[in-house]
Short mmCIF file of C-alpha atoms in Angstrom, two decimals:
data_model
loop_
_atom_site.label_atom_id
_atom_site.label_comp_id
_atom_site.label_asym_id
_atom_site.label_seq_id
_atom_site.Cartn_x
_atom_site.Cartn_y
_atom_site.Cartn_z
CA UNK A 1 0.00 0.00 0.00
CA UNK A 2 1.68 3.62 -0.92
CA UNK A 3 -0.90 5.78 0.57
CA UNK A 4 -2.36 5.52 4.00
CA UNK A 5 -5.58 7.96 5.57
CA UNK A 6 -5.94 7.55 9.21
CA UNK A 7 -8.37 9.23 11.52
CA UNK A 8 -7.90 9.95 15.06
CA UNK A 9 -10.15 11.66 17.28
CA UNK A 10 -8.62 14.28 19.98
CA UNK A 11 -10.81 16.30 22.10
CA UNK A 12 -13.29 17.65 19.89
CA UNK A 13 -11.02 17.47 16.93
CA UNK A 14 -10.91 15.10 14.20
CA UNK A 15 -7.27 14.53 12.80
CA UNK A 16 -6.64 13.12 9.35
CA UNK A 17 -3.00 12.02 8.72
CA UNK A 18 -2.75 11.01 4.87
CA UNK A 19 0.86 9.48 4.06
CA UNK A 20 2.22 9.07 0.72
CA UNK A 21 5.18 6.83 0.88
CA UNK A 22 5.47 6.51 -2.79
CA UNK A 23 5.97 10.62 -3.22
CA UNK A 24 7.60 10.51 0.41
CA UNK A 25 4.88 13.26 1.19
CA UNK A 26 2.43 13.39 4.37
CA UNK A 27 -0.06 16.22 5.31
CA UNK A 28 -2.08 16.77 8.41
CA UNK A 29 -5.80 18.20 8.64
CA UNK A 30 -7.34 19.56 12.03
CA UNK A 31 -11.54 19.22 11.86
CA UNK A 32 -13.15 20.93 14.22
CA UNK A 33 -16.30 18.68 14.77
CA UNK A 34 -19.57 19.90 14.76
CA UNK A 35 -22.36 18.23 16.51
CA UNK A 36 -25.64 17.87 15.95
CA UNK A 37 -28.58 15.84 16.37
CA UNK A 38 -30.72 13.47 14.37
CA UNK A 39 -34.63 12.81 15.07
CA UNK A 40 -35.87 9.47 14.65
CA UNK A 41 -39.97 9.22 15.16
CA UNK A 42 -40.49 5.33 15.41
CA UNK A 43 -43.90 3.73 15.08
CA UNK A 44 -43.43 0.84 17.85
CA UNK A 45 -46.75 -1.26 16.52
CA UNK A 46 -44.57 -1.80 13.05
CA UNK A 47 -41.30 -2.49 14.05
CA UNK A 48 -40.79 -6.18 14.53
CA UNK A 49 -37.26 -8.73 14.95
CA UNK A 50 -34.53 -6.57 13.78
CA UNK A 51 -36.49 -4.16 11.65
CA UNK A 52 -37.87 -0.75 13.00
CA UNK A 53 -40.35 1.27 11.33
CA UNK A 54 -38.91 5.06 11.78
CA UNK A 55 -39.22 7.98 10.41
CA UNK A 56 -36.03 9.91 9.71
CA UNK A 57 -37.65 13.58 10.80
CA UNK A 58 -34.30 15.33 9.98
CA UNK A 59 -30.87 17.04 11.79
CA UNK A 60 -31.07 19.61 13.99
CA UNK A 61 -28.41 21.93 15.42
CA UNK A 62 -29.46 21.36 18.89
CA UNK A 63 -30.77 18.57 21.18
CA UNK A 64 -33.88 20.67 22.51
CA UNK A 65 -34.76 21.71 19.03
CA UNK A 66 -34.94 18.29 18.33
CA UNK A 67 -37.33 17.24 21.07
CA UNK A 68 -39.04 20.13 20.75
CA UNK A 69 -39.80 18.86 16.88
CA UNK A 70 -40.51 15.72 18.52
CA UNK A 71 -42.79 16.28 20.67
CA UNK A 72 -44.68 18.59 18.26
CA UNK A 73 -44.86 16.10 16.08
CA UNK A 74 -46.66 13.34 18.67
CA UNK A 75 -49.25 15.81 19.63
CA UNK A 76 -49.90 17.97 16.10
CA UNK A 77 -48.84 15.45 13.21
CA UNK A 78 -51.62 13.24 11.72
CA UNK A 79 -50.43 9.03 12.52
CA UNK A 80 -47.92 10.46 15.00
CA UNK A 81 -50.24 11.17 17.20
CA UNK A 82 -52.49 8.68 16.56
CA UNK A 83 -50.22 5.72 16.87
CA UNK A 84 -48.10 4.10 19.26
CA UNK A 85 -44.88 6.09 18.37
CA UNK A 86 -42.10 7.25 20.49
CA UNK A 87 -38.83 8.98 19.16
CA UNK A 88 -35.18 8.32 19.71
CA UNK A 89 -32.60 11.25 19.39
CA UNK A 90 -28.74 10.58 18.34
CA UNK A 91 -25.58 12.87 18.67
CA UNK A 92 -23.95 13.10 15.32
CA UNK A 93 -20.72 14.18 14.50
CA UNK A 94 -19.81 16.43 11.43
CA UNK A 95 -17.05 15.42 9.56
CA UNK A 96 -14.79 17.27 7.14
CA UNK A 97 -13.96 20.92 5.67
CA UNK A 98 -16.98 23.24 4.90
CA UNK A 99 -19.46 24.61 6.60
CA UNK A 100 -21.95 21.73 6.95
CA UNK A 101 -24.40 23.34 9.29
CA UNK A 102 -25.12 26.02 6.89
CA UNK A 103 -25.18 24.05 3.52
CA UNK A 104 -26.08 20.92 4.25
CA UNK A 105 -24.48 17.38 5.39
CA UNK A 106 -23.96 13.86 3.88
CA UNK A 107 -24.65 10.82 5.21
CA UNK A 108 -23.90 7.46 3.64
CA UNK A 109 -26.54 4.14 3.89
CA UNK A 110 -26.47 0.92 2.98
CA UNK A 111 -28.85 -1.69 3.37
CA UNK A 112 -30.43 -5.14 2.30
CA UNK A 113 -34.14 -6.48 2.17
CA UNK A 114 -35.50 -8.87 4.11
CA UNK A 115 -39.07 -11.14 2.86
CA UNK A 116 -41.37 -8.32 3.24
CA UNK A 117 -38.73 -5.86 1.36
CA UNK A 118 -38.19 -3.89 4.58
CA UNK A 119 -34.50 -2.43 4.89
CA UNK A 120 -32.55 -4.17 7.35
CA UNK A 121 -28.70 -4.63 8.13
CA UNK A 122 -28.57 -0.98 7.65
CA UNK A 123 -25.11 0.70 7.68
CA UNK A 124 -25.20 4.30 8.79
CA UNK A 125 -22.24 6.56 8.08
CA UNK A 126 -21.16 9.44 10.05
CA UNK A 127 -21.85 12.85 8.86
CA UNK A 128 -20.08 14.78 6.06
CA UNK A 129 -19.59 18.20 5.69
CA UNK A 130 -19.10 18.35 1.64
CA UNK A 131 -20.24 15.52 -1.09
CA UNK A 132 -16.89 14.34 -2.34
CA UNK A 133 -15.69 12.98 1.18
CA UNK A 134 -18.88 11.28 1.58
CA UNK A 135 -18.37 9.57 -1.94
CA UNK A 136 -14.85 8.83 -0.59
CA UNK A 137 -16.00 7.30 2.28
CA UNK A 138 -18.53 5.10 0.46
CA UNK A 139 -16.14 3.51 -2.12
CA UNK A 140 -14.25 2.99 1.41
CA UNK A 141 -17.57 1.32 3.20
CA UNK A 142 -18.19 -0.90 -0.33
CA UNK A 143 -14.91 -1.91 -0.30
CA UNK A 144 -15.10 -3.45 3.59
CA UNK A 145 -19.09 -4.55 3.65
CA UNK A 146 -21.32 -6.14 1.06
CA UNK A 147 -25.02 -4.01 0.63
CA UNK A 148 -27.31 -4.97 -1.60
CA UNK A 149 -28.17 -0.85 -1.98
CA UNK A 150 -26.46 2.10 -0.64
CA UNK A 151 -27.02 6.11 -0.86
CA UNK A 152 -25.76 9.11 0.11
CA UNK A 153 -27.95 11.49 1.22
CA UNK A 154 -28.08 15.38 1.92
CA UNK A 155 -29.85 17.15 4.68
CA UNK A 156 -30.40 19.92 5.83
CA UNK A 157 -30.05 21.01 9.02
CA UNK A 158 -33.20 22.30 11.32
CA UNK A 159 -35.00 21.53 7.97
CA UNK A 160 -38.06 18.51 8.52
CA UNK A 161 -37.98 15.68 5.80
CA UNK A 162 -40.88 14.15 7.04
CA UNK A 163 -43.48 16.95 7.10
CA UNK A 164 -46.55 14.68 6.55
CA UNK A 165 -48.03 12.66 9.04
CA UNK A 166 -48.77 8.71 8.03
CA UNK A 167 -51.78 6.28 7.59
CA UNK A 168 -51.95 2.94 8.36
CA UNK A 169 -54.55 0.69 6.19
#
C-alpha cells in the first residue's frame, strides 16, 4: 500500500493524517467537529425482529430543538399522534472541511431487504460536511461490507424531511 488515511479523534477534533510513501509526502488536517442531532420518530406497533419502522424527521443543530420537533410532532402530526410512536434522538458528529451546518451534510446508507422488502442490516455513516468525502467514504464502506443498496444522502439542518403525518390501512 503507498498511501495511507488515518483518523484519530482528539478532544473535539478530528485529525486526518494522509501518508504518501510513494511521493515521500504526508499532510495533516485539524476538523473541528460539529455536533448535531438526528430525530428518529419510530412507530413501535410496526417495528418487529430486527427491523424498525422510523421515520427519519431530519438534523437539527441542537438537542432541545430536536425534542421540541418531537414532541410537536406526537401531539400535532396526523399518525404520529395517533399511533403508538415514540422517538429516539442521536448525537452526530460532522465530519470534514466546509461549513456543513449552513449548507447541508452527507450521510452514507447501505442496506439489504429482508421477505417483506423492509430495509434491514442498515449501515449508517457518520456525517459529512461536503459531497466528495462522503463519496470517498462510500467507495471505502463498499470496499469493507457487502449491501445490496447504498445512498448518500443530503440534509439539511433544522430543515423537517418528514413533514406529513402517516396512515396505516
Amino acid at each position: 500500500m503507498d498511501a495511507e488515511d488515518t483518523y484519530e479523534m482528539v478532544g473535539d477534533s478530528l485529525i486526518r493524517v494522509f501518508v504518501n510513501r510513494a511521493e515521500k509526502s504526508e499532510f495533516m488536517e485539524i476538523y473541528i467537529m460539529k455536533l448535531i442531532y438526528n430525530l428518529i420518530m419510530i412507530d413501535k406497533e410496526s417495528s418487529y425482529d430486527n427491523h424498525i419502522e422510523g421515520f427519519n424527521i431530519g438534523f437539527f443543530s441542537g438537542y432541545d430543538k430536536a425534542e421540541e420537533t418531537a414532541k410537536r410532532y406526537l401531539t400535532e402530526v396526523e399518525g404520529f399522534k395517533d399511533y403508538n410512536v415514540t422517538y429516539k434522538i442521536t448525537e452526530k458528529h460532522v465530519i470534514g472541511g466546509g461549513d456543513g451546518l449552513s449548507t447541508g451534510i452527507f450521510i452514507i446508507y447501505g442496506w439489504n431487504e429482508n421477505d417483506n422488502f423492509d430495509a434491514v442490516d442498515i449501515i449508517e455513516s457518520n456525517c459529512y460536511a461536503n459531497q466528495s468525502e462522503a463519496q470517498q467514504a462510500l467507495n471505502k464502506l463498499k470496499a469493507s461490507y457487502w449491501r445490496k443498496e447504498w445512498c448518500i444522502d443530503k440534509y439539511i439542518i433544522d430543515e423537517c424531511r418528514w413533514q406529513e403525518g402517516f396512515v396505516k390501512v
